[in-house]
Amino acid sequence: MRPLVYLYTFVAVAALLLWAGAGALERADGLPGTGAIIVYNWGDYIDPDVLRRFEEETRIRVIYQTFDSNEAMLAKIRQGGTPFDVAVPSEYTVSRMIAEDLLIPLDHAKLPNLKNIDPLFLNLPFDPGNRYSVPYFWGTVGIAYNKDALGDGAIRGWNDLWDPDYRDSVLLIDGVREVMGMGLNSLGHSLNDTDLEHLTAAKAKLDALTPNVRAIVGDEIKFLLANEEAPIGVVWSGDAAEVIDENDAFDYVIPEEGTNLWFDTFVIPKTATNVDGAHAFINFMLDAEVAAQNTEYVRYSTPNREALAYLPPEITEDQRFYPDAETLRRLEVYRDLGRTMLSTYSELYLEFKMHRK
Ligand code: SPD
């Protein structure tokens, strides 16, 4: 009998949740000031108090879901099962989503706060004229390391990570472009390389890093580093800023061989049912004071020029997270390499991950 009792309880709870979910989705249509929106964002990538303020000021309820990679987000949006109103892809995924006709063009008249964005971050090649996307945060991929444990200046670039002294010391963020990119950059190749020989060589180079790799992890990487579970982490810049806030033994370097410069953006997928509410949300997030509050919480770099005035100089003048033009020039932005090439990257990355076991 017990398994059946469990089954009935499960079915009853699932039905209740579905009913509650359907109710929420029903309320998702309508004008700003009514209904709800479903926002699909990276984990740990918004100040919950900002969400609360948006709900309070607009009376639009936010149903919030998270993802941990562009690839996971894209798969879910393609599948179309959830009526997401706002999503947060990085630039190369914006290009892919445009190519696959997955996005609704933005109505700039409903985004007056777009004027707050630094023109440096507008009209970029992945979305000319910002027809489909507006900047949220930007950053780099680099190396956070414990300078007290390894010595100040011990790490300068990707190739330092292969030092046999760093056995079992390196945490990697779980991202196909990030990890394959590290292999490619360490060999002097482009992050957008499509030459199979170069990709195979990058994968072989990554395999050789295996003895030094402690783990490949998600957002928890910043807690593991701050708690000194490992002295080295390949991370997105904002996570490094948070680690350094928590533990000043850490430093962050932009690798000398070059690395990725990325831009995360707000888009409205074609799955949206509350397009007005989605615009209201994006415009709210572009408000200078809201963006400053969110930046202080999230710790990534803001493209909102007007927000900078609300932020302390310790944040805005930190060259590790707001690098100068000369440093930026040697960085590379991921391009959409097409579905087939991305599958090749993913297969090689998966093989590298399996090889570790
Ligand atoms: N914890 C949220 C991190 C989001 C970082 N996005 C980076 C995208 C790089 N392509």
mmCIF file of C-alpha atoms in Angstrom, residues 53-350:
data_model
loop_
_atom_site.group_PDB
_atom_site.id
_atom_site.type_symbol
_atom_site.label_atom_id
_atom_site.label_comp_id
_atom_site.label_asym_id
_atom_site.label_seq_id
_atom_site.Cartn_x
_atom_site.Cartn_y
_atom_site.Cartn_z
ATOM 1 C CA ARG A 53 11.161 46.905 -5.891
ATOM 2 C CA PHE A 54 10.042 46.204 -9.474
ATOM 3 C CA GLU A 55 7.032 44.224 -8.245
ATOM 4 C CA GLU A 56 6.130 46.902 -5.731
ATOM 5 C CA GLU A 57 6.498 49.813 -8.161
ATOM 6 C CA THR A 58 4.757 48.236 -11.165
ATOM 7 C CA ARG A 59 2.446 45.680 -9.534
ATOM 8 C CA ILE A 60 3.786 43.172 -12.085
ATOM 9 C CA ARG A 61 4.677 39.888 -10.454
ATOM 10 C CA VAL A 62 7.979 38.279 -11.454
ATOM 11 C CA ILE A 63 8.174 34.524 -11.854
ATOM 12 C CA TYR A 64 11.889 33.911 -11.840
ATOM 13 C CA GLN A 65 13.792 30.927 -13.256
ATOM 14 C CA THR A 66 17.539 30.424 -13.607
ATOM 15 C CA PHE A 67 19.989 28.621 -15.897
ATOM 16 C CA ASP A 68 23.725 28.025 -15.759
ATOM 17 C CA SER A 69 24.805 28.159 -19.399
ATOM 18 C CA ASN A 70 23.813 29.776 -22.668
ATOM 19 C CA GLU A 71 23.410 26.322 -24.159
ATOM 20 C CA ALA A 72 20.925 25.176 -21.465
ATOM 21 C CA MET A 73 18.946 28.420 -21.805
ATOM 22 C CA LEU A 74 18.822 28.166 -25.588
ATOM 23 C CA ALA A 75 17.657 24.539 -25.516
ATOM 24 C CA LYS A 76 14.806 25.454 -23.168
ATOM 25 C CA ILE A 77 13.682 28.434 -25.258
ATOM 26 C CA ARG A 78 13.843 26.408 -28.475
ATOM 27 C CA GLN A 79 11.706 23.757 -26.870
ATOM 28 C CA GLY A 80 9.109 26.488 -26.128
ATOM 29 C CA GLY A 81 7.395 24.800 -23.172
ATOM 30 C CA THR A 82 7.587 27.828 -20.849
ATOM 31 C CA PRO A 83 6.301 31.286 -21.879
ATOM 32 C CA PHE A 84 9.438 33.210 -20.893
ATOM 33 C CA ASP A 85 9.007 36.988 -21.258
ATOM 34 C CA VAL A 86 12.627 38.010 -20.666
ATOM 35 C CA ALA A 87 15.868 36.039 -21.052
ATOM 36 C CA VAL A 88 19.548 36.911 -20.570
ATOM 37 C CA PRO A 89 21.770 35.401 -23.288
ATOM 38 C CA SER A 90 25.391 36.332 -23.958
ATOM 39 C CA GLU A 91 26.304 37.947 -27.274
ATOM 40 C CA TYR A 92 27.044 34.796 -29.324
ATOM 41 C CA THR A 93 23.749 33.307 -28.210
ATOM 42 C CA VAL A 94 21.912 36.515 -29.128
ATOM 43 C CA SER A 95 23.257 36.036 -32.683
ATOM 44 C CA ARG A 96 22.096 32.411 -32.679
ATOM 45 C CA MET A 97 18.640 33.353 -31.372
ATOM 46 C CA ILE A 98 18.278 36.040 -34.041
ATOM 47 C CA ALA A 99 19.348 33.541 -36.710
ATOM 48 C CA GLU A 100 16.770 31.033 -35.448
ATOM 49 C CA ASP A 101 14.026 33.695 -35.296
ATOM 50 C CA LEU A 102 13.515 33.169 -31.562
ATOM 51 C CA LEU A 103 13.371 36.856 -30.547
ATOM 52 C CA ILE A 104 10.859 39.705 -30.683
ATOM 53 C CA PRO A 105 12.276 43.072 -31.865
ATOM 54 C CA LEU A 106 12.470 45.546 -28.971
ATOM 55 C CA ASP A 107 10.367 48.691 -28.959
ATOM 56 C CA HIS A 108 12.927 51.376 -28.077
ATOM 57 C CA ALA A 109 10.123 53.864 -27.352
ATOM 58 C CA LYS A 110 9.308 51.690 -24.332
ATOM 59 C CA LEU A 111 12.938 51.696 -23.186
ATOM 60 C CA PRO A 112 13.695 55.386 -22.460
ATOM 61 C CA ASN A 113 16.400 54.354 -19.968
ATOM 62 C CA LEU A 114 18.449 52.930 -22.840
ATOM 63 C CA LYS A 115 19.974 56.428 -22.914
ATOM 64 C CA ASN A 116 21.823 55.485 -19.679
ATOM 65 C CA ILE A 117 23.930 52.846 -21.433
ATOM 66 C CA ASP A 118 27.451 53.806 -22.436
ATOM 67 C CA PRO A 119 27.494 54.001 -26.280
ATOM 68 C CA LEU A 120 30.599 51.767 -26.153
ATOM 69 C CA PHE A 121 28.237 48.887 -25.350
ATOM 70 C CA LEU A 122 25.617 49.700 -27.961
ATOM 71 C CA ASN A 123 25.356 48.746 -31.616
ATOM 72 C CA LEU A 124 27.836 45.862 -31.314
ATOM 73 C CA PRO A 125 28.275 43.457 -34.232
ATOM 74 C CA PHE A 126 26.182 40.672 -32.663
ATOM 75 C CA ASP A 127 23.067 42.903 -32.766
ATOM 76 C CA PRO A 128 23.439 46.041 -34.921
ATOM 77 C CA GLY A 129 21.192 48.854 -33.700
ATOM 78 C CA ASN A 130 20.258 46.808 -30.605
ATOM 79 C CA ARG A 131 17.148 45.636 -32.402
ATOM 80 C CA TYR A 132 16.819 42.590 -30.145
ATOM 81 C CA SER A 133 19.043 43.028 -27.107
ATOM 82 C CA VAL A 134 20.167 45.569 -24.537
ATOM 83 C CA PRO A 135 23.264 45.247 -22.346
ATOM 84 C CA TYR A 136 22.909 43.938 -18.770
ATOM 85 C CA PHE A 137 26.430 43.151 -17.496
ATOM 86 C CA TRP A 138 29.792 42.571 -19.157
ATOM 87 C CA GLY A 139 33.067 41.021 -18.119
ATOM 88 C CA THR A 140 35.990 38.778 -18.883
ATOM 89 C CA VAL A 141 37.047 35.180 -18.255
ATOM 90 C CA GLY A 142 40.179 34.995 -16.152
ATOM 91 C CA ILE A 143 42.012 33.408 -13.263
ATOM 92 C CA ALA A 144 41.316 34.017 -9.576
ATOM 93 C CA TYR A 145 44.204 32.810 -7.441
ATOM 94 C CA ASN A 146 45.225 32.829 -3.807
ATOM 95 C CA LYS A 147 48.310 35.048 -3.752
ATOM 96 C CA ASP A 148 49.019 34.221 -0.106
ATOM 97 C CA ALA A 149 49.197 30.516 -0.954
ATOM 98 C CA LEU A 150 50.961 30.714 -4.347
ATOM 99 C CA GLY A 151 52.877 34.004 -4.102
ATOM 100 C CA ASP A 152 51.960 37.430 -5.421
ATOM 101 C CA GLY A 153 52.236 37.456 -9.218
ATOM 102 C CA ALA A 154 52.542 33.649 -9.393
ATOM 103 C CA ILE A 155 49.849 33.472 -12.073
ATOM 104 C CA ARG A 156 49.989 35.658 -15.163
ATOM 105 C CA GLY A 157 48.429 33.576 -17.882
ATOM 106 C CA TRP A 158 46.709 30.366 -18.946
ATOM 107 C CA ASN A 159 49.927 28.401 -19.354
ATOM 108 C CA ASP A 160 50.801 28.854 -15.661
ATOM 109 C CA LEU A 161 47.918 26.515 -14.804
ATOM 110 C CA TRP A 162 49.805 23.521 -16.259
ATOM 111 C CA ASP A 163 52.587 23.888 -13.625
ATOM 112 C CA PRO A 164 53.018 20.430 -11.985
ATOM 113 C CA ASP A 165 53.170 22.204 -8.596
ATOM 114 C CA TYR A 166 49.459 22.963 -8.963
ATOM 115 C CA ARG A 167 48.290 19.368 -8.818
ATOM 116 C CA ASP A 168 44.619 19.148 -7.781
ATOM 117 C CA SER A 169 44.517 22.937 -7.323
ATOM 118 C CA VAL A 170 42.411 24.292 -10.191
ATOM 119 C CA LEU A 171 38.640 24.763 -10.249
ATOM 120 C CA LEU A 172 37.089 25.341 -13.673
ATOM 121 C CA ILE A 173 33.785 27.062 -14.376
ATOM 122 C CA ASP A 174 31.617 24.584 -16.256
ATOM 123 C CA GLY A 175 31.279 26.280 -19.642
ATOM 124 C CA VAL A 176 32.032 24.819 -23.048
ATOM 125 C CA ARG A 177 33.260 28.043 -24.671
ATOM 126 C CA GLU A 178 35.171 29.064 -21.531
ATOM 127 C CA VAL A 179 37.108 25.812 -21.084
ATOM 128 C CA MET A 180 37.671 25.081 -24.776
ATOM 129 C CA GLY A 181 38.636 28.763 -25.112
ATOM 130 C CA MET A 182 41.263 28.378 -22.399
ATOM 131 C CA GLY A 183 42.760 25.435 -24.314
ATOM 132 C CA LEU A 184 42.705 27.396 -27.594
ATOM 133 C CA ASN A 185 44.136 30.615 -26.115
ATOM 134 C CA SER A 186 46.889 28.714 -24.309
ATOM 135 C CA LEU A 187 48.041 27.473 -27.739
ATOM 136 C CA GLY A 188 47.795 30.930 -29.317
ATOM 137 C CA HIS A 189 44.597 30.143 -31.234
ATOM 138 C CA SER A 190 41.442 32.227 -31.514
ATOM 139 C CA LEU A 191 38.457 31.657 -29.221
ATOM 140 C CA ASN A 192 36.408 31.391 -32.397
ATOM 141 C CA ASP A 193 38.686 28.890 -34.107
ATOM 142 C CA THR A 194 36.906 26.370 -36.309
ATOM 143 C CA ASP A 195 39.954 24.441 -37.535
ATOM 144 C CA LEU A 196 39.425 20.860 -36.365
ATOM 145 C CA GLU A 197 43.165 20.308 -35.914
ATOM 146 C CA HIS A 198 43.372 23.298 -33.583
ATOM 147 C CA LEU A 199 40.290 22.168 -31.665
ATOM 148 C CA THR A 200 41.692 18.665 -31.248
ATOM 149 C CA ALA A 201 45.004 20.104 -30.078
ATOM 150 C CA ALA A 202 43.168 22.322 -27.570
ATOM 151 C CA LYS A 203 41.313 19.297 -26.229
ATOM 152 C CA ALA A 204 44.586 17.344 -25.904
ATOM 153 C CA LYS A 205 46.107 20.303 -24.049
ATOM 154 C CA LEU A 206 43.113 20.304 -21.688
ATOM 155 C CA ASP A 207 43.556 16.564 -21.114
ATOM 156 C CA ALA A 208 47.112 17.304 -20.003
ATOM 157 C CA LEU A 209 45.696 19.711 -17.396
ATOM 158 C CA THR A 210 43.633 16.911 -15.821
ATOM 159 C CA PRO A 211 45.997 16.178 -12.889
ATOM 160 C CA ASN A 212 45.730 19.814 -11.821
ATOM 161 C CA VAL A 213 41.949 20.027 -12.122
ATOM 162 C CA ARG A 214 40.278 19.704 -8.752
ATOM 163 C CA ALA A 215 36.714 20.021 -10.104
ATOM 164 C CA ILE A 216 34.538 21.511 -12.817
ATOM 165 C CA VAL A 217 31.733 23.408 -11.113
ATOM 166 C CA GLY A 218 28.952 25.966 -11.498
ATOM 167 C CA ASP A 219 28.124 29.073 -9.498
ATOM 168 C CA GLU A 220 29.455 27.438 -6.327
ATOM 169 C CA ILE A 221 32.972 28.129 -7.658
ATOM 170 C CA LYS A 222 33.048 31.474 -5.839
ATOM 171 C CA PHE A 223 32.159 29.940 -2.474
ATOM 172 C CA LEU A 224 34.706 27.135 -2.937
ATOM 173 C CA LEU A 225 37.466 29.646 -3.710
ATOM 174 C CA ALA A 226 36.536 32.108 -0.953
ATOM 175 C CA ASN A 227 36.547 29.186 1.518
ATOM 176 C CA GLU A 228 39.998 28.188 0.230
ATOM 177 C CA GLU A 229 38.888 24.766 -1.017
ATOM 178 C CA ALA A 230 41.289 25.394 -3.924
ATOM 179 C CA PRO A 231 43.820 28.135 -4.633
ATOM 180 C CA ILE A 232 43.046 28.675 -8.338
ATOM 181 C CA GLY A 233 39.827 29.174 -10.272
ATOM 182 C CA VAL A 234 39.023 29.861 -13.913
ATOM 183 C CA VAL A 235 36.089 32.202 -13.447
ATOM 184 C CA TRP A 236 33.964 34.989 -14.887
ATOM 185 C CA SER A 237 35.265 38.330 -13.637
ATOM 186 C CA GLY A 238 32.266 39.204 -11.434
ATOM 187 C CA ASP A 239 32.655 35.965 -9.514
ATOM 188 C CA ALA A 240 36.308 36.854 -8.914
ATOM 189 C CA ALA A 241 35.230 40.277 -7.590
ATOM 190 C CA GLU A 242 32.930 38.539 -5.129
ATOM 191 C CA VAL A 243 35.665 36.101 -4.055
ATOM 192 C CA ILE A 244 38.046 39.023 -3.438
ATOM 193 C CA ASP A 245 35.358 40.857 -1.417
ATOM 194 C CA GLU A 246 35.072 37.752 0.777
ATOM 195 C CA ASN A 247 38.741 36.826 0.962
ATOM 196 C CA ASP A 248 41.442 39.388 0.250
ATOM 197 C CA ALA A 249 44.105 36.697 -0.175
ATOM 198 C CA PHE A 250 42.749 36.389 -3.733
ATOM 199 C CA ASP A 251 43.634 38.338 -6.848
ATOM 200 C CA TYR A 252 42.235 38.215 -10.403
ATOM 201 C CA VAL A 253 44.273 38.246 -13.591
ATOM 202 C CA ILE A 254 43.266 38.732 -17.194
ATOM 203 C CA PRO A 255 45.506 36.101 -18.850
ATOM 204 C CA GLU A 256 48.422 37.476 -20.848
ATOM 205 C CA GLU A 257 47.764 35.116 -23.791
ATOM 206 C CA GLY A 258 44.357 36.788 -24.213
ATOM 207 C CA THR A 259 40.876 35.814 -23.164
ATOM 208 C CA ASN A 260 37.174 36.391 -23.687
ATOM 209 C CA LEU A 261 35.348 39.694 -23.367
ATOM 210 C CA TRP A 262 31.622 38.974 -23.023
ATOM 211 C CA PHE A 263 28.342 40.856 -22.870
ATOM 212 C CA ASP A 264 25.170 39.515 -21.251
ATOM 213 C CA THR A 265 21.957 41.079 -22.514
ATOM 214 C CA PHE A 266 18.205 41.296 -21.993
ATOM 215 C CA VAL A 267 16.057 39.930 -24.821
ATOM 216 C CA ILE A 268 12.353 39.178 -25.270
ATOM 217 C CA PRO A 269 11.929 35.657 -26.661
ATOM 218 C CA LYS A 270 9.051 34.804 -28.983
ATOM 219 C CA THR A 271 7.684 32.696 -26.124
ATOM 220 C CA ALA A 272 6.655 35.961 -24.379
ATOM 221 C CA THR A 273 3.006 36.495 -23.477
ATOM 222 C CA ASN A 274 3.461 39.821 -21.642
ATOM 223 C CA VAL A 275 5.585 41.891 -24.030
ATOM 224 C CA ASP A 276 4.644 45.197 -22.367
ATOM 225 C CA GLY A 277 5.547 43.789 -18.969
ATOM 226 C CA ALA A 278 8.871 42.549 -20.402
ATOM 227 C CA HIS A 279 9.702 46.054 -21.708
ATOM 228 C CA ALA A 280 8.707 47.549 -18.337
ATOM 229 C CA PHE A 281 11.081 45.132 -16.588
ATOM 230 C CA ILE A 282 14.008 45.803 -18.935
ATOM 231 C CA ASN A 283 13.490 49.566 -18.683
ATOM 232 C CA PHE A 284 13.371 49.325 -14.883
ATOM 233 C CA MET A 285 16.665 47.410 -14.872
ATOM 234 C CA LEU A 286 18.253 50.148 -17.038
ATOM 235 C CA ASP A 287 17.401 52.876 -14.513
ATOM 236 C CA ALA A 288 20.715 54.323 -13.272
ATOM 237 C CA GLU A 289 20.038 53.988 -9.572
ATOM 238 C CA VAL A 290 18.530 50.489 -9.930
ATOM 239 C CA ALA A 291 21.487 49.368 -12.069
ATOM 240 C CA ALA A 292 23.921 50.717 -9.456
ATOM 241 C CA GLN A 293 22.179 48.842 -6.633
ATOM 242 C CA ASN A 294 22.162 45.681 -8.744
ATOM 243 C CA THR A 295 25.838 46.108 -9.677
ATOM 244 C CA GLU A 296 26.890 46.463 -6.040
ATOM 245 C CA TYR A 297 25.041 43.247 -5.245
ATOM 246 C CA VAL A 298 25.964 41.136 -8.273
ATOM 247 C CA ARG A 299 29.568 42.479 -8.572
ATOM 248 C CA TYR A 300 29.790 42.162 -12.364
ATOM 249 C CA SER A 301 30.706 45.218 -14.471
ATOM 250 C CA THR A 302 27.882 47.510 -15.512
ATOM 251 C CA PRO A 303 27.551 49.028 -19.001
ATOM 252 C CA ASN A 304 25.226 51.671 -17.469
ATOM 253 C CA ARG A 305 27.250 54.913 -17.673
ATOM 254 C CA GLU A 306 24.811 56.849 -15.499
ATOM 255 C CA ALA A 307 24.947 54.136 -12.810
ATOM 256 C CA LEU A 308 28.694 54.660 -12.379
ATOM 257 C CA ALA A 309 28.042 57.944 -10.527
ATOM 258 C CA TYR A 310 26.198 55.991 -7.795
ATOM 259 C CA LEU A 311 28.992 53.453 -7.364
ATOM 260 C CA PRO A 312 32.066 53.806 -5.121
ATOM 261 C CA PRO A 313 35.431 54.406 -6.862
ATOM 262 C CA GLU A 314 36.753 51.141 -5.313
ATOM 263 C CA ILE A 315 34.420 49.432 -7.793
ATOM 264 C CA THR A 316 34.557 51.660 -10.863
ATOM 265 C CA GLU A 317 38.302 52.312 -10.755
ATOM 266 C CA ASP A 318 39.320 48.689 -10.262
ATOM 267 C CA GLN A 319 41.194 47.924 -13.489
ATOM 268 C CA ARG A 320 40.774 44.202 -12.978
ATOM 269 C CA PHE A 321 37.032 44.566 -13.536
ATOM 270 C CA TYR A 322 36.896 47.777 -15.577
ATOM 271 C CA PRO A 323 40.032 47.245 -17.719
ATOM 272 C CA ASP A 324 41.454 50.091 -19.786
ATOM 273 C CA ALA A 325 40.991 50.365 -23.558
ATOM 274 C CA GLU A 326 44.431 48.911 -24.275
ATOM 275 C CA THR A 327 43.681 45.738 -22.289
ATOM 276 C CA LEU A 328 40.241 45.430 -23.862
ATOM 277 C CA ARG A 329 41.769 45.589 -27.332
ATOM 278 C CA ARG A 330 43.614 42.296 -26.823
ATOM 279 C CA LEU A 331 40.471 40.435 -25.766
ATOM 280 C CA GLU A 332 38.154 38.520 -28.041
ATOM 281 C CA VAL A 333 34.359 38.317 -28.145
ATOM 282 C CA TYR A 334 32.802 34.906 -28.864
ATOM 283 C CA ARG A 335 31.060 34.666 -32.197
ATOM 284 C CA ASP A 336 28.159 32.403 -33.028
ATOM 285 C CA LEU A 337 29.933 29.535 -34.790
ATOM 286 C CA GLY A 338 26.721 27.859 -35.929
ATOM 287 C CA ARG A 339 24.940 24.818 -34.540
ATOM 288 C CA THR A 340 27.265 22.236 -36.103
ATOM 289 C CA MET A 341 30.494 23.826 -34.883
ATOM 290 C CA LEU A 342 29.040 24.382 -31.420
ATOM 291 C CA SER A 343 28.218 20.657 -31.298
ATOM 292 C CA THR A 344 31.842 19.907 -32.161
ATOM 293 C CA TYR A 345 33.002 22.165 -29.311
ATOM 294 C CA SER A 346 30.494 20.503 -26.950
ATOM 295 C CA GLU A 347 31.559 16.969 -27.926
ATOM 296 C CA LEU A 348 35.233 17.744 -27.339
ATOM 297 C CA TYR A 349 34.443 19.443 -24.033
ATOM 298 C CA LEU A 350 32.341 16.478 -22.917
#
